[in-house]
PDB file of C-alpha atoms in Angstrom:
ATOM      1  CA  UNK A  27       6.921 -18.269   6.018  1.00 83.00           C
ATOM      2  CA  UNK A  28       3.454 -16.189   6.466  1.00 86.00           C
ATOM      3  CA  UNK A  29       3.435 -13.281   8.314  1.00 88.00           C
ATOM      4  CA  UNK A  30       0.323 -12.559  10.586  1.00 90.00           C
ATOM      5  CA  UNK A  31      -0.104  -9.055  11.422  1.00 92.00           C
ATOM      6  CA  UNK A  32      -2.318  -8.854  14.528  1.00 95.00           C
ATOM      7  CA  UNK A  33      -2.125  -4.917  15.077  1.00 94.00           C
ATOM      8  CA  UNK A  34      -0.608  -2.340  12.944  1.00 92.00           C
ATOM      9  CA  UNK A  35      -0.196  -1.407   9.838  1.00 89.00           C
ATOM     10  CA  UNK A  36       3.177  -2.126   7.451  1.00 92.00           C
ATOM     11  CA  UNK A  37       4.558  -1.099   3.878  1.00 89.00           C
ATOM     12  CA  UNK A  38       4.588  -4.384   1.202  1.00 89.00           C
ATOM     13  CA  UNK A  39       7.768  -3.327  -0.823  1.00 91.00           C
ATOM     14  CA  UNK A  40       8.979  -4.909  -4.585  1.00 90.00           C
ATOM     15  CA  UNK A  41      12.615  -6.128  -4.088  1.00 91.00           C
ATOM     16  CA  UNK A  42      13.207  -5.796  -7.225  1.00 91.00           C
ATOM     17  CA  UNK A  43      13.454  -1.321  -7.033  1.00 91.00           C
ATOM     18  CA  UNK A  44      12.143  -0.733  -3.196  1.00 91.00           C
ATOM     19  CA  UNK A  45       8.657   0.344  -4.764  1.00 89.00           C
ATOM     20  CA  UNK A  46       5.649   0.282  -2.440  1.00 88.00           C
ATOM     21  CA  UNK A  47       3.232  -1.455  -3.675  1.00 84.00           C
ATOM     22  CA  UNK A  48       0.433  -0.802  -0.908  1.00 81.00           C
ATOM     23  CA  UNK A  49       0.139  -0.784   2.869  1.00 83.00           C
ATOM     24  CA  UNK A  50      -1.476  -3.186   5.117  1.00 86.00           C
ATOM     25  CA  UNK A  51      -3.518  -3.055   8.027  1.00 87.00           C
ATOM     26  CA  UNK A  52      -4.310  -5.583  10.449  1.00 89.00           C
ATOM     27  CA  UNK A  53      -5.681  -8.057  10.799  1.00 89.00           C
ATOM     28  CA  UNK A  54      -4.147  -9.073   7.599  1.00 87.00           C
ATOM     29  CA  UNK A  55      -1.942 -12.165   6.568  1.00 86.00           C
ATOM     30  CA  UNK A  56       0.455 -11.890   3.967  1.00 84.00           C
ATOM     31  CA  UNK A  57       2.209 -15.017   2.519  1.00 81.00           C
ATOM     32  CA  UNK A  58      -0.657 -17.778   2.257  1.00 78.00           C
ATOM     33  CA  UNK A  59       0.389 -18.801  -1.457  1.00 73.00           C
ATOM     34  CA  UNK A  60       1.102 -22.387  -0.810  1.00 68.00           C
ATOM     35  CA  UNK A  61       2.136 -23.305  -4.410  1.00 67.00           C
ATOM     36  CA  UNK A  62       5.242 -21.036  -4.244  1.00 68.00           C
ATOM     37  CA  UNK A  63       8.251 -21.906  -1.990  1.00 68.00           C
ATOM     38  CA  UNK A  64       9.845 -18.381  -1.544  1.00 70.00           C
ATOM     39  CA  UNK A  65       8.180 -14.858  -1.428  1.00 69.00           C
ATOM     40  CA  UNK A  66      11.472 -12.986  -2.318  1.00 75.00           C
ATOM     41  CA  UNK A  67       9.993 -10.447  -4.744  1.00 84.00           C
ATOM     42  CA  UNK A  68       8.442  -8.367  -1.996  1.00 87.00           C
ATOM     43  CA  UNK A  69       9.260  -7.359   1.701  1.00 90.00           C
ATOM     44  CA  UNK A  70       7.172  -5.522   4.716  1.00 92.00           C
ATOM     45  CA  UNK A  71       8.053  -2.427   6.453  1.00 94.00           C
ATOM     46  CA  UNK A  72       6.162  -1.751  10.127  1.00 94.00           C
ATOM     47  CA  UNK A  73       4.644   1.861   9.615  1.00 84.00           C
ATOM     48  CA  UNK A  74       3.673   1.780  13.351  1.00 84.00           C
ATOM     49  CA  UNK A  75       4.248  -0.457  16.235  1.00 92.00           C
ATOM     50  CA  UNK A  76       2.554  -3.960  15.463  1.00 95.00           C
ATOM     51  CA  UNK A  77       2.303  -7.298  17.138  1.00 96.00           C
ATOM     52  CA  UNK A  78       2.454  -9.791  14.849  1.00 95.00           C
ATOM     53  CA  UNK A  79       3.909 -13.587  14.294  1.00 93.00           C
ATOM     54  CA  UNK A  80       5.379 -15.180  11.863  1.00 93.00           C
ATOM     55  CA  UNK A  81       4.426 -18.751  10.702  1.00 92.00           C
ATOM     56  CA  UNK A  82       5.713 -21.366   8.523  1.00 90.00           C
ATOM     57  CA  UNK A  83       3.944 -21.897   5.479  1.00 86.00           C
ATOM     58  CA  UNK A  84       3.332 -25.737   6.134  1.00 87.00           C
ATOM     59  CA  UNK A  85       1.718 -25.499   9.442  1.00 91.00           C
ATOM     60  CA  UNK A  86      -0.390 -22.837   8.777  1.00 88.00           C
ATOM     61  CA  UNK A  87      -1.809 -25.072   5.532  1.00 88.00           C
ATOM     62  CA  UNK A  88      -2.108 -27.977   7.881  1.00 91.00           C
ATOM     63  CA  UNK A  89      -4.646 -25.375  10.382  1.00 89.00           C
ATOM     64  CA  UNK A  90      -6.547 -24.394   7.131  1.00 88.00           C
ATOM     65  CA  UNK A  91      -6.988 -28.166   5.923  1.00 91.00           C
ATOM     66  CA  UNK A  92      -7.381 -29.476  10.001  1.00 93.00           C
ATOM     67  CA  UNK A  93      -9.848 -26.636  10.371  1.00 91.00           C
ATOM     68  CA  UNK A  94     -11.589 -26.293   7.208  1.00 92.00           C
ATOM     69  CA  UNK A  95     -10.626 -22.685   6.977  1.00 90.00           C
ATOM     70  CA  UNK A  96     -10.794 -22.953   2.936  1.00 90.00           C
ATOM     71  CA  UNK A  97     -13.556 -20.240   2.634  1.00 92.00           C
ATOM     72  CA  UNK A  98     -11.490 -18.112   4.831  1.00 87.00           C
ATOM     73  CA  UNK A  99      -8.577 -18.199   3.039  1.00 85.00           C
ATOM     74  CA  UNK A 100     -10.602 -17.596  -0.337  1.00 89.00           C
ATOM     75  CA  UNK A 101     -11.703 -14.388   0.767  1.00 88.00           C
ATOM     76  CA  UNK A 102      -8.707 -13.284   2.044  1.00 82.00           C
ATOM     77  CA  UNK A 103      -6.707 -13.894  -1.535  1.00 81.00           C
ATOM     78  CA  UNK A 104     -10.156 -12.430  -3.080  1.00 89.00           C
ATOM     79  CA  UNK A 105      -9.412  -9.308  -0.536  1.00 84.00           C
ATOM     80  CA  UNK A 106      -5.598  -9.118  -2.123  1.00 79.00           C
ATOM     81  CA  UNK A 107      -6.597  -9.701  -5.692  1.00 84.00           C
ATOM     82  CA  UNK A 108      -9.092  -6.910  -5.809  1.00 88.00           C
ATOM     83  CA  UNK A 109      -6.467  -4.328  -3.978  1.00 81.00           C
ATOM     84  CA  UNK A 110      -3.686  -5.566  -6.680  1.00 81.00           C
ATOM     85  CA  UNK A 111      -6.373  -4.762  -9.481  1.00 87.00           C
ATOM     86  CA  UNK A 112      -6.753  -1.635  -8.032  1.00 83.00           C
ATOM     87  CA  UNK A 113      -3.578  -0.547  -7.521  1.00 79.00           C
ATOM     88  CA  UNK A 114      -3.069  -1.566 -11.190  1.00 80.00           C
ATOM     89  CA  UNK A 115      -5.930   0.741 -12.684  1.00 80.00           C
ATOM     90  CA  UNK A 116      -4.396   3.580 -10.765  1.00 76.00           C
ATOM     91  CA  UNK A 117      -0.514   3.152 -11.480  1.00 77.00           C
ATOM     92  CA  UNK A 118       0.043   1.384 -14.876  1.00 78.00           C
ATOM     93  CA  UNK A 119       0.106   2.943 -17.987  1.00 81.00           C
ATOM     94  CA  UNK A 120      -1.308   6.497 -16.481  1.00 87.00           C
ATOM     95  CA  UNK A 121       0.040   9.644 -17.222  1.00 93.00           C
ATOM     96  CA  UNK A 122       2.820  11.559 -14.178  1.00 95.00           C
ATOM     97  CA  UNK A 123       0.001  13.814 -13.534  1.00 96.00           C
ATOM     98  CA  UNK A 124      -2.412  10.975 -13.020  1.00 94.00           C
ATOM     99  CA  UNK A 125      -0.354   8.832 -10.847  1.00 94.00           C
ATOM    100  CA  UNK A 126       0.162  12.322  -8.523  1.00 96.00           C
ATOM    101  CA  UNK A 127      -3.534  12.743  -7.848  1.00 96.00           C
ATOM    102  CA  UNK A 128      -3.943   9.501  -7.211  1.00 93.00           C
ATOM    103  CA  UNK A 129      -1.702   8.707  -4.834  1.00 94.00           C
ATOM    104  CA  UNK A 130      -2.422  12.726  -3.080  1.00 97.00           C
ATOM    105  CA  UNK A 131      -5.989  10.454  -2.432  1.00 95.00           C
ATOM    106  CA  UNK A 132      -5.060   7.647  -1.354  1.00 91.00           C
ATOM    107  CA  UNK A 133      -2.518   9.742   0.974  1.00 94.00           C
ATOM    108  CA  UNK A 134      -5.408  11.645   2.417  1.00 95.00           C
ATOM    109  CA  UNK A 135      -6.910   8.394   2.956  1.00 92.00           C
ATOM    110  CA  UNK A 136      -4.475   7.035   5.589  1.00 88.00           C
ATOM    111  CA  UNK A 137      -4.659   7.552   8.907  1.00 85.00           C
ATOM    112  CA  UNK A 138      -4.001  10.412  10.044  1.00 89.00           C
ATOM    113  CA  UNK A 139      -1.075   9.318  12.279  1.00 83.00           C
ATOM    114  CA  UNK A 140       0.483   8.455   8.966  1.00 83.00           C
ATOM    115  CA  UNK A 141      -0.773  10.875   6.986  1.00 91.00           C
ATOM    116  CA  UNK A 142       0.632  13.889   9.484  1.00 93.00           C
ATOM    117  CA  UNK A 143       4.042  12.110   9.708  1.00 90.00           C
ATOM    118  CA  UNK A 144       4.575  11.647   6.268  1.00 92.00           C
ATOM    119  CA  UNK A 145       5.914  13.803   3.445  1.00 96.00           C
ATOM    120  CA  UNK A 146       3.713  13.891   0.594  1.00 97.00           C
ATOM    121  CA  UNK A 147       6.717  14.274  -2.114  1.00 97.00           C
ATOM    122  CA  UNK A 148       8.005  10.989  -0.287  1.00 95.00           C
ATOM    123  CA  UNK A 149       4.807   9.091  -0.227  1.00 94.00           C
ATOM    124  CA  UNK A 150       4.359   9.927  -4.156  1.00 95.00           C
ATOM    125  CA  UNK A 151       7.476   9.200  -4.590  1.00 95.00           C
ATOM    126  CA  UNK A 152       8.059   6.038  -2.843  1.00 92.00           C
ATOM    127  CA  UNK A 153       5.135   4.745  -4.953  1.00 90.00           C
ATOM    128  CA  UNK A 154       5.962   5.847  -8.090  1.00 91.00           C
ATOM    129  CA  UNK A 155       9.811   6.039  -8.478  1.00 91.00           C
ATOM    130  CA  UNK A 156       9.137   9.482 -10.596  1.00 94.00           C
ATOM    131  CA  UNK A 157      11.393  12.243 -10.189  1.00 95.00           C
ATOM    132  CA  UNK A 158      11.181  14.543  -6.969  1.00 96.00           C
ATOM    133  CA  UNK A 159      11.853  17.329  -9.273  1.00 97.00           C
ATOM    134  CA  UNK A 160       8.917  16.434 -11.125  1.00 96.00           C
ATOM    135  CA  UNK A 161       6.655  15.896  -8.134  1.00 97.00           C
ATOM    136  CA  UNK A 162       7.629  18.662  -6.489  1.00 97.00           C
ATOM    137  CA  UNK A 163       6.896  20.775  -9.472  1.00 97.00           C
ATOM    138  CA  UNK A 164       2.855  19.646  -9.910  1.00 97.00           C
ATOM    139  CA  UNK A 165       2.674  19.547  -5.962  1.00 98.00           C
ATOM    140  CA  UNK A 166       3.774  23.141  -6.111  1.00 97.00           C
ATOM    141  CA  UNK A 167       1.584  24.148  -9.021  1.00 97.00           C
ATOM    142  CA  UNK A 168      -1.739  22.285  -7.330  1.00 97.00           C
ATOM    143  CA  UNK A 169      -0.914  24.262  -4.075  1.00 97.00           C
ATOM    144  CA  UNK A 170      -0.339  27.790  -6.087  1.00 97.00           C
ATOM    145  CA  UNK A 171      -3.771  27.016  -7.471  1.00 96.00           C
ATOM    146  CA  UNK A 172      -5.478  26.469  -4.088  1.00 97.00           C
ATOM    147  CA  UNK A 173      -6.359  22.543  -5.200  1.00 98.00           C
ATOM    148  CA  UNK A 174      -4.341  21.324  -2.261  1.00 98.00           C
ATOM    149  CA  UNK A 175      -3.110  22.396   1.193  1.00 97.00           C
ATOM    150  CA  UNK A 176       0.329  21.127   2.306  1.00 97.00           C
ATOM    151  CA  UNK A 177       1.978  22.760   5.716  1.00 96.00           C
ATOM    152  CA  UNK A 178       6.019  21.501   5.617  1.00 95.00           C
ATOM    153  CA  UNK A 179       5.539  19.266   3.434  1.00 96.00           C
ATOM    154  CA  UNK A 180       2.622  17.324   4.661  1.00 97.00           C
ATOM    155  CA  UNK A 181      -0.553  17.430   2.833  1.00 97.00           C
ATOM    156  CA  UNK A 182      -3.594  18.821   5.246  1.00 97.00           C
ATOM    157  CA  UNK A 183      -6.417  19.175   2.619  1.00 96.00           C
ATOM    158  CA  UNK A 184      -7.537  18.462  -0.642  1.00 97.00           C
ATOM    159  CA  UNK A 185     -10.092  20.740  -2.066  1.00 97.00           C
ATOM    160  CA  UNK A 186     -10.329  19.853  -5.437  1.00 95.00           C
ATOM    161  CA  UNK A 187      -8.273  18.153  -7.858  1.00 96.00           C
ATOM    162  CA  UNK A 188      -8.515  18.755 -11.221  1.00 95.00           C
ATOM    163  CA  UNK A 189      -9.282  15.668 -13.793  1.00 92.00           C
ATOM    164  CA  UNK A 190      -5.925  16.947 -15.883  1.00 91.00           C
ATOM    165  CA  UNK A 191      -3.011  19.156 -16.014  1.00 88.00           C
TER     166      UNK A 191
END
C-alpha cells in the first residue's frame, strides 16, 4: 500500500526499536517503492489531524505509467533521498552531545503547534534512543548556561549553542 497524506503532518517510525526517523508534512506520499512488496520496517504516526488515503501499490503505478507521472515520482524519491542523507550526517556516528543539539534545531524548527506540545527530553529522545538521564543532564547544563530556554519542559528559545561540550 502507499499512503497519501493530503493535510497534516505524521511521525515515520523504524519497527525494528520505535525510533523516529523524521516527520512528514503534506502533501507527501510515502510508500512509492514499487520493487519491494512489503514496507514493514517502518510505520506512521498522525502528529495532527490529517486527511489522507491510502492506495494500493499497483494502481497507483498503473496512474504513474497511464499518466506519465515518471518525473514526478523522481523528484519525490530525490525529495526522500536527500532528507535520509541528512538525517544520516546528523545522527550516525556523532557524538551524545552532537546528536542533542541537533535534534534541539530541528525541534525549534517544527511548527510551533508541535513544537509547544512537545517535550524536548521526549523529542530527543524518541530520536535518539539515548538515555533520559543523559539528556536531561546536557538539557539542564545548556539551560544553566543561558544557551537554551525551556518553560516545563518545552523548549521556547535557542540562543546559542555551543559547537561542543
Amino acid at each position: 500500500m502507499s499512503f497519501i497524506l493530503h493535510e497534516g503532518s505524521a511521525g515515520v517510525y523504524r519497527t525494528s526499536d520505535n525510533l523516529l526517523i523524521l516527520n512528514i508534512k503534506a502533501p507527501v506520499i510515502v510508500g512509492l517503492n514499487f520493487l519491494e512488496k512489503e514496507n514493514n520496517d517502518f510505520y506512521l504516526q498522525a502528529r495532527q489531524a490529517i486527511r489522507y488515503e491510502i492506495v494500493p501499490r499497483e494502481l497507483l503505478k498503473e496512474k504513474v505509467i497511464k499518466n506519465n507521472m515518471w518525473e514526478s515520482i523522481s523528484y519525490a524519491y530525490m525529495h526522500v533521498a536527500h532528507r535520509f542523507l541528512e538525517y544520516h550526517f546528523v545522527s550516525v556516528g556523532v557524538p551524545t552531545y552532537s546528536l542533542i543539539r541537533n535534534n534541539l534545531i530541528e525541534l525549534m524548527k517544527e511548527n510551533d503547534d508541535i513544537r509547544l506540545s512537545t517535550n524536548a527530553c521526549d523529542y530527543i529522545q524518541e530520536r535518539t534512543l539515548l538515555s533520559r538521564s543523559g539528556i536531561m543532564k546536557i538539557l539542564g547544563d545548556l539551560k544553566k548556561g543561558g544557551h537554551i530556554e525551556i518553560k516545563r519542559g518545552v523548549l521556547m528559545k535557542i540562543n546559542h549553542l555551543p559547537e561542543k561540550y
